[in-house]
Amino acid sequence: MSKIRVLSDAVADQIAAGEVVERPASVVKELVENSLDAGATQIDIQIEDGGKSLVCVADDGMGMDRDDAVMAIDRHATSKISTIGDLVGVPTYGFRGEALPSIASVSMFELETAASREAESTDEGTRIVVRGGRLETIDVIARDRGTTVTVKRLFFNTPARRKFLRTTKTETRAAIQAVAVLALARLDVAFKLTSDGKVKIDTPRVASIADRIAALFGRSTAEQLVPDEYASGPIAVRGFVQRPADAKPSGRKTHLFVNGRPFRDPFLVRAAEAGYRATIAPGNRPSVFLSLSIDGDRVDVNVHPAKMEVRFRDRFLVERTVEDAVRSGLAPIDAAAIVTSSYATPQDGLGDDFRGGPTYSPRNDREAYPRGEDQLAHLPQSLFPENEIETFARNRGELLQVFNTYVLSETPEGISIVDQHSAHERILYEKAIAELNGAASAAQRLLLPLTLDLEPRELEIIDQERESLMAVGFEVEDFGGRSIVVHAVPNPHPRFDARRCLEELIADLAFGRLDGLNRIERFAATYACRAAIKAGQKLELSEMRDLLTQLYACELPPHDVHGRPTIVMLPRAELEHRFGRS
Ligand code: ADP
Ligand code: MG
């Protein structure tokens, strides 16, 4: 007897189910994607026990007539593609025709649907019941246009799989996450998710992703984000990046979309992190929400059965563009740290600081966050319209130095507080990077050369870094033994102590550490730190003015090179709020 057998459809479906249906959240994802593909504008999702006992997805999409509904639960039945050529740049979420039969093979499955062409007629629907892959009944029912799929007792007939399900809490979180991801991708659709009778997501159709982020994750998360828009060559990037000052080592959210489709890509997340280089402390993990637009033939979305992975034709280009996009998003003054009382601690029963929209509680009534289309009005708008940094620098009025360390000034939007040392560090860092890349430096020749005595390890550093030292303005010569002679030095500010700076710089390079930076960046950062004006130094008015003008001419004014802010904004709105004026 032959050992090779053709598998029955039922077994094949159960095997396919292993790829497509890993857990209740994958059922949620597949069903919601089908609703989106059907053109739904409102999708209601209910789960019980984390989806283990019930997942129900109801939509107002185009529905199916009876023949299509019966076909839909057949393997490889799809209305979305018919030839392999259609796969290139496929605009729908589904196209494999595997989800419904797979889900139906491992659950108690019920499909109710109606596809009335005319808006008025509301009957002639179909109900199909499938139990563990066996078709039980097909009935005529009356219902509105749209589709409702009910999946009960997932994996009831595959105990091995059922065993792998996690706790209700974990499965619930995964299901919410699956809906959140799609809700971020499709602003034109309203979503409601109820878990064991509790509303976890309830968001109307919105105009901006900022509104969605606020509705899904709460206002505190939204307030930490700054808008990012960038285009280069064939790729455009839009989205939001977290203010460096708010990045934490854990709890970050990274959401990537390509042509409206959510996907996972640790390398792109890393590229986005690279964009934060030297603006956040090593170990902090920033949140990013980035949506890429790219020609359909430059990206293949047909890589993974659950379709969360994509393949780019030119991965290097995509990574570089994402890094540059993030970097450009961090440049505006808007990305500076903000003083505000409204940062609530994000938390609810779901952990991972995921917050269902309607369930979070603002600290007091005045902060109550209106729901609906108005949400955007309550998000922090860009503090300055695009590219107004220069005007900002020019128009600032009085400058006040406090504690011999901070420079305060009034801006149209509030009070800007600049740390003189961090700001100068940022300025010198960018200048040093330019000089290390070949820009001329303004070294001063010394009439009386300096002589320094160094440790052997420090002498090695002098040898290794001689060119870099030269680039920023230190002309150093060996003097024999442990001594060096310094003939020229940079002049970053009037009270610059060249000897002390060079000693500290060399000691830092020899014995210190600066993680996450390459050799050039490390040199520049160390030099900038040691050469910058110190805290506690009284400044003249003209010096303060110069400092701010130079700061705003930098590539990334709001961040120093150690992951600290150079500017902290105290928004006028916050003062008005505190004093009860708003
Ligand atoms: P795929 O989405 O890959 O085509 P599925 O098994 O998920 O495969 O769905 C099979 C087919 O059933 C779809 O191509 C579509 O025609 C139809 N269908 C599924 N869900 C819905 C829905 N909510 N509304 C209308 N049609 C649907
Ligand atoms: Mg599908």
mmCIF file of C-alpha atoms in Angstrom, residues 187 190-191 201-216 357-358 360 368-379:
data_model
loop_
_atom_site.group_PDB
_atom_site.id
_atom_site.type_symbol
_atom_site.label_atom_id
_atom_site.label_comp_id
_atom_site.label_asym_id
_atom_site.label_seq_id
_atom_site.Cartn_x
_atom_site.Cartn_y
_atom_site.Cartn_z
ATOM 1 C CA LEU A 187 -8.193 56.559 10.016
ATOM 2 C CA ALA A 190 -14.459 53.781 13.080
ATOM 3 C CA PHE A 191 -13.478 50.976 15.458
ATOM 4 C CA ILE A 201 -11.288 50.976 22.025
ATOM 5 C CA ASP A 202 -13.871 53.366 20.715
ATOM 6 C CA THR A 203 -12.716 55.729 18.051
ATOM 7 C CA PRO A 204 -14.693 57.510 15.374
ATOM 8 C CA ARG A 205 -13.333 58.182 11.912
ATOM 9 C CA VAL A 206 -10.622 60.793 12.299
ATOM 10 C CA ALA A 207 -8.685 63.143 10.065
ATOM 11 C CA SER A 208 -5.238 62.815 11.587
ATOM 12 C CA ILE A 209 -3.161 60.025 13.020
ATOM 13 C CA ALA A 210 -2.587 62.252 16.057
ATOM 14 C CA ASP A 211 -6.268 61.879 16.887
ATOM 15 C CA ARG A 212 -6.007 58.122 16.594
ATOM 16 C CA ILE A 213 -2.945 57.934 18.784
ATOM 17 C CA ALA A 214 -4.722 59.994 21.444
ATOM 18 C CA ALA A 215 -7.866 57.881 21.206
ATOM 19 C CA LEU A 216 -5.939 54.615 21.372
ATOM 20 C CA GLY A 357 -9.291 55.258 24.796
ATOM 21 C CA PRO A 358 -12.441 55.860 26.799
ATOM 22 C CA TYR A 360 -8.378 56.542 31.009
ATOM 23 C CA ALA A 368 -11.038 66.029 30.638
ATOM 24 C CA TYR A 369 -10.337 65.249 27.078
ATOM 25 C CA PRO A 370 -13.226 65.739 24.710
ATOM 26 C CA ARG A 371 -13.822 62.807 22.422
ATOM 27 C CA GLY A 372 -14.676 62.987 18.791
ATOM 28 C CA GLU A 373 -13.504 65.195 15.986
ATOM 29 C CA ASP A 374 -12.238 67.893 18.315
ATOM 30 C CA GLN A 375 -9.418 65.804 19.672
ATOM 31 C CA LEU A 376 -6.755 67.339 17.522
ATOM 32 C CA ALA A 377 -7.463 70.783 18.916
ATOM 33 C CA HIS A 378 -6.320 69.567 22.305
ATOM 34 C CA LEU A 379 -3.097 67.989 21.219
#
